PDB file of C-alpha atoms in Angstrom:
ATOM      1  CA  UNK D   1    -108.787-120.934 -49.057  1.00  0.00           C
ATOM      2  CA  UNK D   2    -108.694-122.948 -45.792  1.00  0.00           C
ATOM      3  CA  UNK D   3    -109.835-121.028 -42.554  1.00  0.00           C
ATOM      4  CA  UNK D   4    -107.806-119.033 -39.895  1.00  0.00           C
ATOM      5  CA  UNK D   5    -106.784-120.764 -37.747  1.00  0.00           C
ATOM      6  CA  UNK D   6    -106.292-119.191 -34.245  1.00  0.00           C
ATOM      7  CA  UNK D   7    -104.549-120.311 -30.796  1.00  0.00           C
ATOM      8  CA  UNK D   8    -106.556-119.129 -27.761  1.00  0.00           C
ATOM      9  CA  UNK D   9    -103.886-119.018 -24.500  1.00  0.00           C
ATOM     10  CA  UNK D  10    -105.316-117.728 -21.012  1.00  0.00           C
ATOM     11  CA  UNK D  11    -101.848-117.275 -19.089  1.00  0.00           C
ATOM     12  CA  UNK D  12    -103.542-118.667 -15.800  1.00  0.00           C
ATOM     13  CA  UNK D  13    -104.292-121.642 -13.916  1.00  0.00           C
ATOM     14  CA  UNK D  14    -106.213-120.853 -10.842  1.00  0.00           C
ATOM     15  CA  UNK D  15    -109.808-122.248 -10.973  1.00  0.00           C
ATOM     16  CA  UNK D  16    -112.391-119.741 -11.570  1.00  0.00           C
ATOM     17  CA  UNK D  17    -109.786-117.405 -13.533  1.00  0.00           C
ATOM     18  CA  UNK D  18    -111.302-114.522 -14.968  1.00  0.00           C
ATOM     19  CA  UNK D  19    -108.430-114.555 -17.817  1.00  0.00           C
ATOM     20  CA  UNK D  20    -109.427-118.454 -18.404  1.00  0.00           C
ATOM     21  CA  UNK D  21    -113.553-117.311 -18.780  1.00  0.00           C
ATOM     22  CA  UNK D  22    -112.466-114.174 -21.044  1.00  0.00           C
ATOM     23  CA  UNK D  23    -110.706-116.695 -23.203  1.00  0.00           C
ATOM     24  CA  UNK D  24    -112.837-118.732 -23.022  1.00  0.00           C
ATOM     25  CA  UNK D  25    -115.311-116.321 -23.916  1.00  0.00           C
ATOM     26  CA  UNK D  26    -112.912-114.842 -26.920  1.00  0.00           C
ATOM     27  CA  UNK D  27    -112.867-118.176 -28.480  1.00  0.00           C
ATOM     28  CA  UNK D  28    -116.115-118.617 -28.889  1.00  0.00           C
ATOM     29  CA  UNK D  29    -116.684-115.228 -30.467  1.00  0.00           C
ATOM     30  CA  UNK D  30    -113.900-116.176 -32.896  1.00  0.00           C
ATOM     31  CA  UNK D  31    -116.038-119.254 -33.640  1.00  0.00           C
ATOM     32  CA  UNK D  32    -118.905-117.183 -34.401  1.00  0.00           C
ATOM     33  CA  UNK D  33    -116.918-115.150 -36.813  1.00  0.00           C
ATOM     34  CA  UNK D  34    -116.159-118.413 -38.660  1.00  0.00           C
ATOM     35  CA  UNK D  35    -112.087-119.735 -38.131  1.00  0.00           C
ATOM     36  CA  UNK D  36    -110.836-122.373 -36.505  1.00  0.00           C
ATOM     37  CA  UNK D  37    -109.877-121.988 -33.123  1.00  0.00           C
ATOM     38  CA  UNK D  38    -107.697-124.067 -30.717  1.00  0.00           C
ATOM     39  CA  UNK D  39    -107.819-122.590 -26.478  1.00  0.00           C
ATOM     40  CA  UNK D  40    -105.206-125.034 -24.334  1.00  0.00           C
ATOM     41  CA  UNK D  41    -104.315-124.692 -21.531  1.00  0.00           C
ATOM     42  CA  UNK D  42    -100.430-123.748 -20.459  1.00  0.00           C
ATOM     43  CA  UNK D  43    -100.851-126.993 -17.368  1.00  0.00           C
ATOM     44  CA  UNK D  44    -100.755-129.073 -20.273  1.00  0.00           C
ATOM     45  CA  UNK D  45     -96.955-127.752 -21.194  1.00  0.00           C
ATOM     46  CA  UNK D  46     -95.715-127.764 -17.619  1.00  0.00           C
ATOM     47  CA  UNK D  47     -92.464-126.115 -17.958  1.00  0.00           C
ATOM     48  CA  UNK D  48     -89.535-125.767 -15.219  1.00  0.00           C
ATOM     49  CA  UNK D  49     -88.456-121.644 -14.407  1.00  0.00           C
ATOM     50  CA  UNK D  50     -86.221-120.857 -17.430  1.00  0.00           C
ATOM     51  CA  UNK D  51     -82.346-121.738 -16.752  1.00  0.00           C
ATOM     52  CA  UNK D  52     -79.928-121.448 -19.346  1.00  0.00           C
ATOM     53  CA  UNK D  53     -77.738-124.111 -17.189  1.00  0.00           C
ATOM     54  CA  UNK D  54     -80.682-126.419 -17.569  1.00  0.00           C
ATOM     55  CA  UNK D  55     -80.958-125.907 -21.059  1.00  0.00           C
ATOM     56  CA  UNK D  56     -76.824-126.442 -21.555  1.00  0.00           C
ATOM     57  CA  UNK D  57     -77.062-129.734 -19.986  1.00  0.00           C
ATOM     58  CA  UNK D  58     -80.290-130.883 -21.253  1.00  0.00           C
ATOM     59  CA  UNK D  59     -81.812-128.915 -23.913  1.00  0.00           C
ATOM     60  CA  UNK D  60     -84.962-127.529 -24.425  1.00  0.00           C
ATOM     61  CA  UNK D  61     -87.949-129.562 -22.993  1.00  0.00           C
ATOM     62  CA  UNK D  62     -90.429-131.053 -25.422  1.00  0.00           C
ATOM     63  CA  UNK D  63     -93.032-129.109 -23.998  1.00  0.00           C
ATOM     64  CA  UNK D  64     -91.474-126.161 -24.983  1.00  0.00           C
ATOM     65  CA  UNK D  65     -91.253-127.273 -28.551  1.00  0.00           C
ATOM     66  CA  UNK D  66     -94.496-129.023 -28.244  1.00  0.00           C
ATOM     67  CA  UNK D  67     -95.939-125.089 -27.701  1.00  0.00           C
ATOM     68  CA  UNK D  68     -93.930-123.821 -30.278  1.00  0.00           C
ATOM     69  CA  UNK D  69     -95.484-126.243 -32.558  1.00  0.00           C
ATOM     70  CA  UNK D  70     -98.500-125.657 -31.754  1.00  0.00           C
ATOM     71  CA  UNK D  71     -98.474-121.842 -32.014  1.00  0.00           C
ATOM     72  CA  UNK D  72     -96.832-122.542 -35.384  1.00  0.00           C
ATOM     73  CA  UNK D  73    -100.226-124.473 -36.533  1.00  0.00           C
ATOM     74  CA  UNK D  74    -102.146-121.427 -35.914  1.00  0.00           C
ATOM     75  CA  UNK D  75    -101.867-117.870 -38.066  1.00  0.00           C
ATOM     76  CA  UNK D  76    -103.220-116.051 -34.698  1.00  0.00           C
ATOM     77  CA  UNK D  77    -102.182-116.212 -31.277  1.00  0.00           C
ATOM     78  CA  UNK D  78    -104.432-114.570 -28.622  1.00  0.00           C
ATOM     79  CA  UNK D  79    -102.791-114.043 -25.171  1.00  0.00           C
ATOM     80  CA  UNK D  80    -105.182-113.302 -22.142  1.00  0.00           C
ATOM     81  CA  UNK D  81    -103.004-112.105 -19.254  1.00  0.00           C
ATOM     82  CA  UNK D  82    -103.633-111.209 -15.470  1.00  0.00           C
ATOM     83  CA  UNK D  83    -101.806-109.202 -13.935  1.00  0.00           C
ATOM     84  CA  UNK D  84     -99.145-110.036 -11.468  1.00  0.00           C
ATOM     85  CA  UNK D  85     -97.544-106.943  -9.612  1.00  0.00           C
ATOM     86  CA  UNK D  86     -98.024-104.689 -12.643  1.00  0.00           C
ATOM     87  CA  UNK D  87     -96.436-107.298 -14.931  1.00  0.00           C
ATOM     88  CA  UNK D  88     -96.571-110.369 -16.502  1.00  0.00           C
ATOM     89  CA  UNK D  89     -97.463-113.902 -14.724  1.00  0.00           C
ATOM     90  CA  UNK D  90     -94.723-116.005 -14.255  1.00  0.00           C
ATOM     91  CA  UNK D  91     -96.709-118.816 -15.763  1.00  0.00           C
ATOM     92  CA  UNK D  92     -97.030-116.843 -19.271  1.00  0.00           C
ATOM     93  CA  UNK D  93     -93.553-115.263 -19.587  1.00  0.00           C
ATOM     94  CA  UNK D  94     -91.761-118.654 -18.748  1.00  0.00           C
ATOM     95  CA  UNK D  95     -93.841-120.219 -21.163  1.00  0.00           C
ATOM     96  CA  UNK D  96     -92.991-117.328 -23.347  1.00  0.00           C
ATOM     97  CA  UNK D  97     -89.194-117.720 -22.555  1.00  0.00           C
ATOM     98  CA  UNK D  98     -88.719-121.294 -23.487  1.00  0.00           C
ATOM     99  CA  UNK D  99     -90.815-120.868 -26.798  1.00  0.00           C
ATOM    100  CA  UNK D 100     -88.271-118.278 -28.137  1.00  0.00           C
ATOM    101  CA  UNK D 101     -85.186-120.730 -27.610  1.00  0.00           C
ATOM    102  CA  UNK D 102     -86.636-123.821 -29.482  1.00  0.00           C
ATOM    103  CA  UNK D 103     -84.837-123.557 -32.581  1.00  0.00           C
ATOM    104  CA  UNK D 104     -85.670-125.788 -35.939  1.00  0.00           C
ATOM    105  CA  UNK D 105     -83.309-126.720 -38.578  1.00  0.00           C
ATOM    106  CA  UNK D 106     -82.642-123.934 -40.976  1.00  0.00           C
ATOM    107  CA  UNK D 107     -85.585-121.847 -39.317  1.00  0.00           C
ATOM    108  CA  UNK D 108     -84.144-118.190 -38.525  1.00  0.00           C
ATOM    109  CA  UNK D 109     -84.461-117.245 -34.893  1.00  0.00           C
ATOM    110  CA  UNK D 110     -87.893-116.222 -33.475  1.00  0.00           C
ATOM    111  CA  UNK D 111     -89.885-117.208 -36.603  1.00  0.00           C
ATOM    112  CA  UNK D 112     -92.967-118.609 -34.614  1.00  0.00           C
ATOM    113  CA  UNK D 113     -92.894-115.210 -33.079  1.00  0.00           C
ATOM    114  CA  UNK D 114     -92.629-113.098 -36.339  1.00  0.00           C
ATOM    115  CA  UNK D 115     -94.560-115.257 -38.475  1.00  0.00           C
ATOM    116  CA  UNK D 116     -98.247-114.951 -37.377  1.00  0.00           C
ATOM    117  CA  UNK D 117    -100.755-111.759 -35.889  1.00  0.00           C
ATOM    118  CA  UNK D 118    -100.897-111.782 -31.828  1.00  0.00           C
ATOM    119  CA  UNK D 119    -103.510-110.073 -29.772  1.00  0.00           C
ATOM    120  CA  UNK D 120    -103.703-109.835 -25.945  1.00  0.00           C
ATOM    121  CA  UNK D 121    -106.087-109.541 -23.497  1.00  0.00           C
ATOM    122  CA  UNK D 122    -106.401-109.442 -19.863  1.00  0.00           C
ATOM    123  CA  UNK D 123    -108.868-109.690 -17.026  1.00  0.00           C
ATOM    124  CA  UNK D 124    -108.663-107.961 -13.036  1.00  0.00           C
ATOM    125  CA  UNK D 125    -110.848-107.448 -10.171  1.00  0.00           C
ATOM    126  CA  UNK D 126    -108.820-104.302 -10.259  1.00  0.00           C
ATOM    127  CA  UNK D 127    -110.152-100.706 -11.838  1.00  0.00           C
ATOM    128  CA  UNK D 128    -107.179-100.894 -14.471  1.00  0.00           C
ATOM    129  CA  UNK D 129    -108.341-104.269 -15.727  1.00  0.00           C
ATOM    130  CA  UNK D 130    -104.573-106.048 -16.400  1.00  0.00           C
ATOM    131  CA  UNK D 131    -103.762-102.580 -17.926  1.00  0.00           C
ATOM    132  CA  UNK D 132    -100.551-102.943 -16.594  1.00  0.00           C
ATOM    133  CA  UNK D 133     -99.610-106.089 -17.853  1.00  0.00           C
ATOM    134  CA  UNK D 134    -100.543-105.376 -21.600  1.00  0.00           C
ATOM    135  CA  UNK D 135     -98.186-102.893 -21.411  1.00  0.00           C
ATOM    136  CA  UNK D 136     -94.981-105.505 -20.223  1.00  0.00           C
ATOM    137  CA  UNK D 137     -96.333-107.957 -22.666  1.00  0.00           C
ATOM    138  CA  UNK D 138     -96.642-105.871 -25.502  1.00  0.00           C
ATOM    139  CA  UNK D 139     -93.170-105.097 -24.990  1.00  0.00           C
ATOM    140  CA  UNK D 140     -91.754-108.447 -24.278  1.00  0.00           C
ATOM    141  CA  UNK D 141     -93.697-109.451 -28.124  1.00  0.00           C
ATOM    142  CA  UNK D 142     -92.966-106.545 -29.808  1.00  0.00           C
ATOM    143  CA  UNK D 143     -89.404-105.181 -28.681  1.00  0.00           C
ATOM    144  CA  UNK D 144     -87.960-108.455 -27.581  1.00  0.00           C
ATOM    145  CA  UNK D 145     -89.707-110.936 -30.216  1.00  0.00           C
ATOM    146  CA  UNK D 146     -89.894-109.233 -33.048  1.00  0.00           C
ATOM    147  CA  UNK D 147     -93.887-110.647 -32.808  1.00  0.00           C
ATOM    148  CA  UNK D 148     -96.763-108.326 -34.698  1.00  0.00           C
ATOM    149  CA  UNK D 149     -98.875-107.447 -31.887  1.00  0.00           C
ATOM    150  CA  UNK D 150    -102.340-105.994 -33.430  1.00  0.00           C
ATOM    151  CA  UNK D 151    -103.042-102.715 -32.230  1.00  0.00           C
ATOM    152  CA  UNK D 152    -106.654-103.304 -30.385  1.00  0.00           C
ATOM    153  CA  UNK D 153    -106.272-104.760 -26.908  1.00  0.00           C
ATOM    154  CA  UNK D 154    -109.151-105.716 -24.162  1.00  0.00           C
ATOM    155  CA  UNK D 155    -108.358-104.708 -20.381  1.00  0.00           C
ATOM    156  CA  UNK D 156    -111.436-106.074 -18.309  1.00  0.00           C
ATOM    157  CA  UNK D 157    -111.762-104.516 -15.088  1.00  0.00           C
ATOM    158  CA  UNK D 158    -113.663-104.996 -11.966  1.00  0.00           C
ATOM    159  CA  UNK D 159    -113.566-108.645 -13.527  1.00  0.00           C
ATOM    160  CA  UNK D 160    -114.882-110.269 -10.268  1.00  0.00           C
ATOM    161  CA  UNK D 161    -118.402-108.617 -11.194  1.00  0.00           C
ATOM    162  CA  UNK D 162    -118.190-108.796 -15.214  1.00  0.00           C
ATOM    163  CA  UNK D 163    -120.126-112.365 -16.193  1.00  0.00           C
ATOM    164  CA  UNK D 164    -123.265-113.193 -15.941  1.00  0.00           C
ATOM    165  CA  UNK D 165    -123.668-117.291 -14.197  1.00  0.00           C
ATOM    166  CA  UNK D 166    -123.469-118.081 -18.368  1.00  0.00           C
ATOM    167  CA  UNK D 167    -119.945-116.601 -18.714  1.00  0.00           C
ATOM    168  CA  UNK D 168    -121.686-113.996 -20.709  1.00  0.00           C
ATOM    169  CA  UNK D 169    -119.731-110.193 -20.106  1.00  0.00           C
ATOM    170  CA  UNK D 170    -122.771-108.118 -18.556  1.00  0.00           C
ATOM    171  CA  UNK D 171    -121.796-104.652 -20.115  1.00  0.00           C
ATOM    172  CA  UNK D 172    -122.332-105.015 -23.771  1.00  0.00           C
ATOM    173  CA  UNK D 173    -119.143-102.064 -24.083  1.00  0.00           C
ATOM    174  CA  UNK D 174    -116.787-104.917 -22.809  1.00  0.00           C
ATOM    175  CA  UNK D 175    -118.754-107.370 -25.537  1.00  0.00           C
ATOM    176  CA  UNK D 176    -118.074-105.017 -28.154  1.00  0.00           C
ATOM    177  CA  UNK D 177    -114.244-104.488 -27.138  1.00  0.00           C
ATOM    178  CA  UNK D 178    -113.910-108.293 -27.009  1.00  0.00           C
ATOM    179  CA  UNK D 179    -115.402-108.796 -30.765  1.00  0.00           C
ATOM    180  CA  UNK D 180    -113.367-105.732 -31.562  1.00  0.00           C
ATOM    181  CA  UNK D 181    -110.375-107.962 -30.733  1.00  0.00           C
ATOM    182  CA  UNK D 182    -111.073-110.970 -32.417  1.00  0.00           C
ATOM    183  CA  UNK D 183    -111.931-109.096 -35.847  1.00  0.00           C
ATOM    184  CA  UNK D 184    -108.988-107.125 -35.950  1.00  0.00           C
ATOM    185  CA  UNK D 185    -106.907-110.033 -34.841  1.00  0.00           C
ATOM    186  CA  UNK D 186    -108.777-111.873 -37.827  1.00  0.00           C
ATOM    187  CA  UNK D 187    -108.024-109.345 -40.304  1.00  0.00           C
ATOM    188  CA  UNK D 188    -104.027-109.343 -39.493  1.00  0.00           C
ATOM    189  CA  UNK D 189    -103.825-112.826 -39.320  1.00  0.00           C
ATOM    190  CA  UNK D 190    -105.288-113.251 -42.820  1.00  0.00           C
ATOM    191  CA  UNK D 191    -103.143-110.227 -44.446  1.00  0.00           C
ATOM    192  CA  UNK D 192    -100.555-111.964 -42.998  1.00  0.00           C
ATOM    193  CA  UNK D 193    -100.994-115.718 -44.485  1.00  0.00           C
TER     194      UNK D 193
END
């Protein structure tokens, strides 16, 4: 049997993102436990603000479908979120947004959401740790994708002061919650192959 294969996706830009060194981070440990991981980066799938005029008159853009495709090569998605007003980033749920309208021929609505194991993650300077934006993007994959969301989640807080200069998490409780993650997002994604 071939190995998982998982999709690592921090949902932020900004140099020096803690949600971009937590992935980074993540995908490593999945390494370590042996699949086969892809992390990209949402800059290469530049995306215009979702407009269902836009997509009338010209469709939906290949970078969209080039991200659906993408997630579709992968049996696990992790999603590493900040927190942006006690939601979502724009960057993420517009990325989000234009996946779920790329349609294939004959594929039913959705299917890159419903067909593989998500898990999500999220990094803060704050003492809630991106608590706040789990929550909205647990519902936006659950409730409005239909997507299987595993049930172990990592909320980092006080971020800003969490690595060591190696990109290492200092407290070995936020190392364990991290591996936590990754093996139960492992074990999903392989009961559901």
């Amino acid at each position: 049997m071939s190995a998982i294969k998982i999709l690592v996706i921090p949902g932020s830009l900004r140099t020096g993102s803690f949600n971009a060194r937590l992935a980074a981070l993540a995908a490593k440990e999945l390494a370590l436990a042996g699949v086969e991981v892809t992390r990209i980066s949402l800059a290469d799938y530049a995306l215009p603000i979702y407009d269902a005029d836009h997509e009338a008159q010209s469709g939906v853009p290949r970078p969209a479908v080039d991200l659906k495709h993408m997630m579709g090569q992968h049996q696990g998605v992790l999603l590493v979120s900040p927190e942006y007003n006690a939601s979502v980033p724009p960057l993420l749920k517009n990325a989000i947004d234009w996946v779920s309208r790329v349609r294939e021929r004959g594929e039913p609505p959705l299917q890159v959401f419903r067909g593989r194991a998500f898990a999500i993650a999220a990094a803060s300077a704050g003492k809630f740790g991106g608590m706040r934006a789990l929550m909205a993007l647990r519902q936006i994959l659950t409730l409005g994708l239909g997507a299987t969301v595993i049930p172990q989640q990592m909320a980092l807080s006080a971020a800003d002061h969490a690595f060591t200069d190696d990109d290492q998490l200092k407290d070995t409780r936020d190392a364990e919650a991290l591996r936590g993650v990754v093996r139960q997002l492992i074990d999903v994604a392989q009961q559901m192959r």
